[in-house]
Short mmCIF file of C-alpha atoms and ligand atoms in Angstrom, two decimals:
data_model
loop_
_atom_site.label_atom_id
_atom_site.label_comp_id
_atom_site.label_asym_id
_atom_site.label_seq_id
_atom_site.Cartn_x
_atom_site.Cartn_y
_atom_site.Cartn_z
CA UNK Q 1 -9.68 50.91 95.27
CA UNK Q 2 -12.68 48.40 94.25
CA UNK Q 3 -13.19 45.00 95.67
CA UNK Q 4 -13.17 42.62 92.91
CA UNK Q 5 -16.70 40.52 91.70
CA UNK Q 6 -16.52 37.23 93.06
CA UNK Q 7 -17.87 34.88 89.67
CA UNK Q 8 -19.45 31.63 90.13
CA UNK Q 9 -16.76 29.15 88.49
CA UNK Q 10 -18.21 25.91 86.53
CA UNK Q 11 -17.78 24.22 83.37
CA UNK Q 12 -15.17 22.25 81.67
CA UNK Q 13 -12.88 25.56 81.58
CA UNK Q 14 -12.67 26.34 85.13
CA UNK Q 15 -11.94 22.37 86.04
CA UNK Q 16 -8.99 23.01 83.69
CA UNK Q 17 -7.68 26.24 85.18
CA UNK Q 18 -8.42 24.74 88.52
CA UNK Q 19 -6.29 21.81 87.89
CA UNK Q 20 -3.48 24.32 86.08
CA UNK Q 21 -3.65 26.20 89.22
CA UNK Q 22 -2.93 22.78 91.10
CA UNK Q 23 -0.14 21.70 89.08
CA UNK Q 24 1.77 25.17 88.68
CA UNK Q 25 1.65 25.32 92.98
CA UNK Q 26 3.08 21.99 93.03
CA UNK Q 27 5.44 22.12 90.95
CA UNK Q 28 5.49 18.95 89.58
CA UNK Q 29 3.03 16.17 88.35
CA UNK Q 30 2.38 12.65 89.35
CA UNK Q 31 1.40 10.00 86.36
CA UNK Q 32 -1.04 8.71 86.03
CA UNK Q 33 -2.85 11.36 87.41
CA UNK Q 34 -5.03 10.37 90.51
CA UNK Q 35 -8.10 13.16 89.57
CA UNK Q 36 -9.60 12.95 86.06
CA UNK Q 37 -7.23 12.19 83.55
CA UNK Q 38 -8.68 14.25 80.58
CA UNK Q 39 -8.80 17.13 82.49
CA UNK Q 40 -4.96 16.89 84.11
CA UNK Q 41 -3.70 16.36 80.26
CA UNK Q 42 -5.94 19.55 79.12
CA UNK Q 43 -4.34 21.56 82.38
CA UNK Q 44 -0.74 20.28 81.36
CA UNK Q 45 -1.09 21.46 77.48
CA UNK Q 46 -2.87 24.87 78.46
CA UNK Q 47 0.48 25.18 80.68
CA UNK Q 48 2.22 24.59 77.52
CA UNK Q 49 3.60 20.99 78.86
CA UNK Q 50 4.29 17.18 77.32
CA UNK Q 51 2.24 14.65 78.20
CA UNK Q 52 4.35 11.82 80.46
CA UNK Q 53 4.87 8.70 78.90
CA UNK Q 54 5.53 6.61 81.80
CA UNK Q 55 4.58 6.70 85.26
CA UNK Q 56 6.14 8.94 87.98
CA UNK Q 57 6.53 12.28 89.24
CA UNK Q 58 7.85 14.70 87.09
CA UNK Q 59 8.88 18.33 87.80
CA UNK Q 60 7.46 20.85 85.29
CA UNK Q 61 10.57 21.48 83.79
CA UNK Q 62 11.33 18.01 82.90
CA UNK Q 63 8.12 18.29 80.75
CA UNK Q 64 9.27 21.48 78.41
CA UNK Q 65 7.70 23.85 80.64
CA UNK Q 66 10.26 26.70 79.92
CA UNK Q 67 11.34 25.10 76.27
CA UNK Q 68 9.35 27.59 74.29
CA UNK Q 69 10.81 30.76 75.37
CA UNK Q 70 13.84 30.42 73.33
CA UNK Q 71 15.59 33.57 72.66
CA UNK Q 72 17.42 34.15 69.36
CA UNK Q 73 21.17 35.63 71.51
CA UNK Q 74 22.02 37.86 68.34
CA UNK Q 75 18.67 38.62 67.34
CA UNK Q 76 18.97 37.23 63.81
CA UNK Q 77 15.51 35.71 62.40
CA UNK Q 78 14.84 33.40 59.72
CA UNK Q 79 11.16 35.36 59.35
CA UNK Q 80 9.48 38.09 60.76
CA UNK Q 81 7.23 35.39 62.30
CA UNK Q 82 10.55 34.30 63.89
CA UNK Q 83 11.06 37.89 64.98
CA UNK Q 84 8.06 37.97 67.06
CA UNK Q 85 8.55 34.84 69.10
CA UNK Q 86 12.12 34.13 69.05
CA UNK Q 87 12.54 38.06 70.17
CA UNK Q 88 10.75 37.07 73.16
CA UNK Q 89 11.08 37.84 76.72
CA UNK Q 90 10.28 41.64 75.97
CA UNK Q 91 12.30 43.73 77.98
CA UNK Q 92 11.82 44.34 81.89
CA UNK Q 93 13.38 47.70 82.85
CA UNK Q 94 13.49 49.48 86.04
CA UNK Q 95 11.77 52.73 86.27
CA UNK Q 96 14.19 55.09 88.63
CA UNK Q 97 11.82 57.70 88.90
CA UNK Q 98 9.03 55.67 89.94
CA UNK Q 99 11.04 53.68 92.33
CA UNK Q 100 11.92 55.17 96.13
CA UNK Q 101 11.55 54.42 99.83
CA UNK Q 102 11.84 50.33 99.42
CA UNK Q 103 9.13 50.46 96.73
CA UNK Q 104 11.08 49.76 92.95
CA UNK Q 105 8.60 49.56 89.80
CA UNK Q 106 9.75 47.67 86.92
CA UNK Q 107 7.93 48.01 83.44
CA UNK Q 108 7.72 45.01 81.13
CA UNK Q 109 7.33 46.77 77.71
CA UNK Q 110 5.16 44.94 75.17
CA UNK Q 111 5.76 47.39 72.69
CA UNK Q 112 8.80 45.83 71.89
CA UNK Q 113 6.59 43.26 69.36
CA UNK Q 114 7.16 43.84 66.03
CA UNK Q 115 3.83 44.02 64.25
CA UNK Q 116 1.38 46.14 66.43
CA UNK Q 117 4.00 47.23 68.96
CA UNK Q 118 2.14 46.15 71.54
CA UNK Q 119 0.81 43.14 73.77
CA UNK Q 120 -1.43 41.94 70.99
CA UNK Q 121 0.91 40.38 68.61
CA UNK Q 122 1.15 37.41 71.14
CA UNK Q 123 -2.51 36.63 70.85
CA UNK Q 124 -2.61 37.65 67.06
CA UNK Q 125 0.11 34.89 66.46
CA UNK Q 126 -1.33 32.17 68.91
CA UNK Q 127 -5.27 32.84 67.55
CA UNK Q 128 -3.98 32.61 63.62
CA UNK Q 129 -0.99 29.50 64.22
CA UNK Q 130 -3.92 27.84 66.43
CA UNK Q 131 -6.61 28.28 63.60
CA UNK Q 132 -4.33 27.42 60.82
CA UNK Q 133 -3.04 24.34 62.96
CA UNK Q 134 -6.90 23.00 63.03
CA UNK Q 135 -7.67 24.35 58.97
CA UNK Q 136 -4.13 23.55 57.45
CA UNK Q 137 -4.26 25.33 53.84
CA UNK Q 138 -7.25 27.41 54.73
CA UNK Q 139 -7.70 30.31 52.49
CA UNK Q 140 -10.16 32.44 54.54
CA UNK Q 141 -10.71 35.88 55.24
CA UNK Q 142 -10.33 37.02 59.21
CA UNK Q 143 -12.79 39.00 61.05
CA UNK Q 144 -12.01 40.90 64.14
CA UNK Q 145 -13.43 43.97 66.27
CA UNK Q 146 -10.77 45.25 67.52
CA UNK Q 147 -9.44 48.47 69.37
CA UNK Q 148 -6.43 48.64 66.90
CA UNK Q 149 -3.59 46.82 68.41
CA UNK Q 150 -5.70 43.04 67.32
CA UNK Q 151 -6.17 44.36 64.21
CA UNK Q 152 -2.53 45.13 63.48
CA UNK Q 153 -1.44 41.78 64.43
CA UNK Q 154 -4.11 39.95 62.55
CA UNK Q 155 -3.15 42.20 59.95
CA UNK Q 156 0.61 41.38 60.16
CA UNK Q 157 -0.07 37.61 60.29
CA UNK Q 158 -2.94 37.95 57.38
CA UNK Q 159 0.22 39.06 55.48
CA UNK Q 160 2.76 36.69 56.51
CA UNK Q 161 -0.07 33.49 56.02
CA UNK Q 162 -1.42 34.95 52.75
CA UNK Q 163 -5.06 35.47 54.13
CA UNK Q 164 -7.32 38.44 54.03
CA UNK Q 165 -8.34 40.21 56.96
CA UNK Q 166 -11.82 42.73 57.94
CA UNK Q 167 -11.84 44.41 60.99
CA UNK Q 168 -14.25 46.58 62.53
CA UNK Q 169 -13.39 49.50 64.85
CA UNK Q 170 -15.34 51.30 67.51
CA UNK Q 171 -16.16 54.99 66.83
CA UNK Q 172 -14.29 56.45 69.24
CA UNK Q 173 -10.79 55.00 68.71
CA UNK Q 174 -8.43 57.65 66.88
CA UNK Q 175 -8.60 58.26 63.63
CA UNK Q 176 -4.73 57.31 62.92
CA UNK Q 177 -5.86 53.67 63.14
CA UNK Q 178 -8.39 53.51 60.13
CA UNK Q 179 -5.07 54.52 58.07
CA UNK Q 180 -1.97 52.38 59.83
CA UNK Q 181 -4.65 49.23 59.37
CA UNK Q 182 -5.42 49.86 55.77
CA UNK Q 183 -1.63 50.32 55.14
CA UNK Q 184 -1.07 47.14 56.69
CA UNK Q 185 -3.75 45.38 54.29
CA UNK Q 186 -6.71 45.44 56.38
CA UNK Q 187 -10.45 46.04 55.27
CA UNK Q 188 -11.20 48.50 57.70
CA UNK Q 189 -14.95 49.41 59.05
CA UNK Q 190 -16.20 51.91 61.68
CA UNK Q 191 -18.98 50.38 63.88
CA UNK Q 192 -20.92 53.77 65.62
CA UNK Q 193 -20.52 52.24 69.14
CA UNK Q 194 -18.15 53.40 71.66
CA UNK Q 195 -16.91 49.42 72.76
CA UNK Q 196 -15.72 46.71 70.50
CA UNK Q 197 -17.70 44.42 72.74
CA UNK Q 198 -21.03 46.35 71.65
CA UNK Q 199 -20.63 44.50 68.10
CA UNK Q 200 -19.13 41.12 68.26
CA UNK Q 201 -22.13 39.59 67.70
CA UNK Q 202 -22.62 41.68 64.47
CA UNK Q 203 -18.91 40.98 63.26
CA UNK Q 204 -19.63 37.21 64.34
CA UNK Q 205 -22.58 37.23 61.68
CA UNK Q 206 -20.90 38.92 59.46
CA UNK Q 207 -18.08 36.14 59.35
CA UNK Q 208 -20.58 33.38 59.25
CA UNK Q 209 -22.79 34.63 56.71
CA UNK Q 210 -19.80 35.46 54.25
CA UNK Q 211 -17.53 31.85 55.34
CA UNK Q 212 -14.84 33.82 57.20
CA UNK Q 213 -13.37 33.02 60.51
CA UNK Q 214 -14.22 34.71 63.49
CA UNK Q 215 -11.12 34.50 65.68
CA UNK Q 216 -12.86 36.39 68.60
CA UNK Q 217 -10.25 37.61 71.06
CA UNK Q 218 -12.92 38.00 73.67
CA UNK Q 219 -13.55 34.08 73.84
CA UNK Q 220 -10.87 32.59 72.04
CA UNK Q 221 -8.46 30.84 74.57
CA UNK Q 222 -5.54 31.08 72.40
CA UNK Q 223 -5.54 34.73 73.99
CA UNK Q 224 -5.14 33.27 77.45
CA UNK Q 225 -2.91 30.76 76.86
CA UNK Q 226 -0.20 32.41 74.90
CA UNK Q 227 -0.11 34.94 77.82
CA UNK Q 228 0.30 31.90 80.11
CA UNK Q 229 2.62 30.02 78.23
CA UNK Q 230 5.09 33.08 77.39
CA UNK Q 231 3.83 36.49 78.71
CA UNK Q 232 3.45 34.82 82.21
CA UNK Q 233 6.63 32.38 81.78
CA UNK Q 234 8.83 34.86 80.72
CA UNK Q 235 8.25 37.26 83.55
CA UNK Q 236 9.15 34.64 85.93
CA UNK Q 237 11.94 33.71 84.30
CA UNK Q 238 13.03 37.60 84.54
CA UNK Q 239 11.98 38.18 87.90
CA UNK Q 240 14.16 35.25 89.05
CA UNK Q 241 16.96 36.15 87.00
CA UNK Q 242 17.53 39.55 89.06
CA UNK Q 243 16.11 38.39 91.57
CA UNK Q 244 13.33 40.63 92.25
CA UNK Q 245 11.28 40.52 95.40
CA UNK Q 246 7.90 40.51 93.38
CA UNK Q 247 5.19 41.91 95.65
CA UNK Q 248 2.89 42.60 92.80
CA UNK Q 249 1.80 43.09 89.09
CA UNK Q 250 -0.25 46.15 87.78
CA UNK Q 251 -1.89 45.98 84.69
CA UNK Q 252 -4.75 47.29 82.36
CA UNK Q 253 -7.78 44.97 81.65
CA UNK Q 254 -9.43 44.75 77.87
CA UNK Q 255 -10.15 41.21 76.99
CA UNK Q 256 -8.72 40.31 80.66
CA UNK Q 257 -6.08 38.03 78.35
CA UNK Q 258 -2.70 38.72 79.63
CA UNK Q 259 -3.61 39.89 83.34
CA UNK Q 260 -5.84 36.97 84.06
CA UNK Q 261 -3.11 34.39 82.62
CA UNK Q 262 -0.80 36.27 84.92
CA UNK Q 263 -2.83 36.30 87.90
CA UNK Q 264 -3.19 32.40 87.50
CA UNK Q 265 0.22 31.90 87.23
CA UNK Q 266 1.87 34.00 89.80
CA UNK Q 267 -0.94 33.46 92.45
CA UNK Q 268 -0.61 29.68 91.90
CA UNK Q 269 3.48 29.35 91.70
CA UNK Q 270 4.27 31.67 94.64
CA UNK Q 271 1.24 31.00 96.75
CA UNK Q 272 -0.51 34.00 96.76
CA UNK Q 273 2.58 36.12 97.94
CA UNK Q 274 2.24 38.14 94.47
CA UNK Q 275 -0.41 40.52 94.31
CA UNK Q 276 -2.44 40.97 90.94
CA UNK Q 277 -3.89 44.62 90.38
CA UNK Q 278 -6.33 44.90 87.71
CA UNK Q 279 -6.70 48.53 86.27
CA UNK Q 280 -9.72 49.93 84.39
CA UNK Q 281 -11.26 53.48 83.30
CA UNK Q 282 -13.53 55.38 85.58
CA UNK Q 283 -17.15 55.04 85.32
CA UNK Q 284 -18.32 56.33 82.13
CA UNK Q 285 -14.87 57.10 80.44
CA UNK Q 286 -12.50 55.48 77.94
CA UNK Q 287 -9.19 54.71 77.78
CA UNK Q 288 -8.08 52.80 74.49
CA UNK Q 289 -7.72 49.13 75.41
CA UNK Q 290 -8.86 48.80 78.56
CA UNK Q 291 -12.65 48.43 79.64
CA UNK Q 292 -14.82 47.90 83.16
CA UNK Q 293 -14.94 44.59 84.38
CA UNK Q 294 -18.59 44.79 84.29
CA UNK Q 295 -18.62 45.38 80.52
CA UNK Q 296 -17.93 41.58 80.65
CA UNK Q 297 -14.79 39.88 79.64
CA UNK Q 298 -14.31 36.26 80.35
CA UNK Q 299 -10.97 35.22 81.99
CA UNK Q 300 -11.23 37.47 85.34
CA UNK Q 301 -14.00 34.54 86.04
CA UNK Q 302 -11.70 32.22 86.51
CA UNK Q 303 -8.77 33.74 88.09
CA UNK Q 304 -8.23 35.88 91.53
CA UNK Q 305 -7.39 39.71 91.43
CA UNK Q 306 -6.89 41.67 94.85
CA UNK Q 307 -8.11 44.91 93.66
CA UNK Q 308 -9.07 46.75 90.52
CA UNK Q 309 -8.19 50.25 90.43
CA UNK Q 310 -10.02 53.35 88.34
CA UNK Q 311 -8.15 55.79 86.50
CA UNK Q 312 -9.45 58.55 84.57
CA UNK Q 313 -8.55 59.18 81.12
CA UNK Q 314 -6.63 62.19 81.81
CA UNK Q 315 -4.64 60.78 84.95
CA UNK Q 316 -3.79 58.02 81.80
CA UNK Q 317 -2.47 60.79 80.08
CA UNK Q 318 -0.68 62.57 82.54
CA UNK Q 319 1.23 59.74 83.38
CA UNK Q 320 2.16 58.81 80.39
CA UNK Q 321 3.55 62.11 80.04
CA UNK Q 322 5.28 61.82 83.36
CA UNK Q 323 6.92 58.45 82.33
CA UNK Q 324 8.06 59.89 78.71
CA UNK Q 325 9.64 63.10 80.49
CA UNK Q 326 11.16 61.24 83.49
CA UNK Q 327 12.29 57.81 82.00
CA UNK Q 328 12.33 58.64 77.95
CA UNK Q 329 9.58 56.20 77.14
CA UNK Q 330 6.70 57.18 75.10
CA UNK Q 331 4.20 55.05 76.02
CA UNK Q 332 0.56 54.27 75.53
CA UNK Q 333 -2.96 55.48 77.31
CA UNK Q 334 -3.47 51.85 79.12
CA UNK Q 335 0.41 52.50 80.03
CA UNK Q 336 0.01 55.60 81.34
CA UNK Q 337 -3.08 54.14 83.24
CA UNK Q 338 -1.13 51.38 84.52
CA UNK Q 339 1.47 53.92 86.11
CA UNK Q 340 -1.55 56.03 87.71
CA UNK Q 341 -2.75 52.87 89.56
CA UNK Q 342 0.47 52.00 90.64
CA UNK Q 343 0.98 56.05 92.06
CA UNK Q 344 -2.45 55.91 93.40
CA UNK Q 345 -1.43 52.49 95.56
CA UNK Q 346 1.44 53.99 96.39
CA UNK Q 347 0.31 56.85 97.65
CA UNK Q 348 -2.41 55.18 99.62
CA UNK Q 349 0.09 52.96 101.60
CA UNK Q 350 -1.38 49.75 100.02
CA UNK Q 351 1.85 48.69 98.65
CA UNK Q 352 4.23 46.94 100.70
CA UNK Q 353 8.33 47.47 100.22
CA UNK Q 354 9.51 45.10 97.39
CA UNK Q 355 9.21 45.24 93.49
CA UNK Q 356 6.59 45.72 91.52
CA UNK Q 357 5.87 44.92 88.11
CA UNK Q 358 3.66 47.20 85.55
CA UNK Q 359 2.73 45.73 82.49
CA UNK Q 360 3.10 48.47 79.79
CA UNK Q 361 0.89 47.09 76.88
CA UNK Q 362 1.60 49.50 73.95
CA UNK Q 363 3.78 52.46 72.94
CA UNK Q 364 2.36 56.35 72.47
CA UNK Q 365 2.64 56.52 68.74
CA UNK Q 366 -0.44 55.47 67.81
CA UNK Q 367 -2.38 58.27 70.59
CA UNK Q 368 -1.00 61.58 69.06
CA UNK Q 369 -4.81 62.42 68.61
CA UNK Q 370 -5.43 62.21 72.78
CA UNK Q 371 -2.02 63.61 73.62
CA UNK Q 372 -2.68 66.45 71.18
CA UNK Q 373 -6.56 67.49 72.96
CA UNK Q 374 -4.81 66.63 76.47
CA UNK Q 375 -2.08 69.45 75.65
CA UNK Q 376 -4.41 71.47 73.80
CA UNK Q 377 -6.97 71.56 76.93
CA UNK Q 378 -3.91 72.06 79.62
CA UNK Q 379 -1.27 74.35 77.83
CA UNK Q 380 -0.55 78.06 78.31
CA UNK Q 381 0.16 78.77 74.67
CA UNK Q 382 3.16 80.90 74.54
CA UNK Q 383 4.64 82.60 71.64
CA UNK Q 384 6.84 79.34 70.63
CA UNK Q 385 6.23 76.63 73.13
CA UNK Q 386 2.81 75.95 72.03
CA UNK Q 387 2.33 72.61 74.13
CA UNK Q 388 4.15 73.34 77.43
CA UNK Q 389 2.34 72.22 80.28
N1 PLP I 401 -3.46 48.02 76.53
C1 PLP I 401 -3.97 48.37 75.25
C2 PLP I 401 -3.24 49.50 74.60
C3 PLP I 401 -4.66 47.03 74.63
O1 PLP I 401 -5.05 47.13 73.31
C4 PLP I 401 -5.25 46.36 75.41
C5 PLP I 401 -6.10 45.27 74.56
O2 PLP I 401 -6.59 45.24 73.48
C6 PLP I 401 -5.23 46.37 76.61
C7 PLP I 401 -4.18 46.88 76.77
C8 PLP I 401 -5.67 44.73 77.64
O3 PLP I 401 -5.17 43.92 77.43
P1 PLP I 401 -6.15 42.48 77.47
O4 PLP I 401 -7.25 42.45 75.98
O5 PLP I 401 -5.10 41.22 77.25
O6 PLP I 401 -6.69 42.70 78.81
#
């Protein structure tokens, strides 16, 4: 287990997130605020709350804190865009095969999102809708560096909003991605680099030269905000409905958007009682969708994680296979990594009794190539059961 590096926190975003944390832990806002009014207003917007229009003390619920979460009970939707946000919350399911001896594992299944079948639909939606709110009627080409999922989400949003999209993939990503993204209407390019973050500036430059829009999931606060306003809040409502004795949340780090928002939310609202575990690939290895903290990510700098756990690609695949064979869920490799990290924490007796949420970012169907490579290496090839491990 690795200590989490401490970062210098300064600037306007640090002030806003600190204030958002304070508001979350109080559970109410006094109006007019005693502190810097502009910062408090921004913090309320970041949390998806209305700005009070009179003096008083307002519980967050009175400011519309949970009003964005409005699932369609019979699952009938007026558009595919509505299918996305009115289908939230994504399911939370107990994994019986990973639970026992007082520790229970609950998986939040982000592959129940319709476009990329991943957590990235949330940011594709928020980045595009926020962009169009700032640039109404824009007829623009979207540019993005992606390891597939954000690309699928943006291609879908581009289809829905009548826009075009150019996507740039690192060389290390499975070949199927080019085909999936092309079918979804994107123009796809490969960059001869291992990680998306290694060519963000090139994509920025190409977008600038062509007069396109680089939404940039790595820097765009619409990424963090959608997870704060939806992913974290819905998980809170789900956990309270059981109710869970929530002791920790385990999740992978890519842009750090979803786990940083979850960290800010649960650490503030539950006074540090919920531990936050980040998951990254072991040094010198690659797991699609996640990367090491030191490769640079924005929002981890502003929130507190308890521990970061290293996982190897083989451990990620092995745990994805284990979950498929014990729970019937075909999960993706970063979900396998999250499961492997949870098992490591448990094995090292670092988990107190209670409930733990494992955030599963996507489904296993995109990773046939990695599964095939693993199985061909580890398999005793029999006459008929070629892929029996
Ligand atoms: N897992 C998968 C499969 C992903 O595609 C991503 C992001 O691309 C992540 C995990 C990490 O999510 P985040 O960017 O919110 O840190």
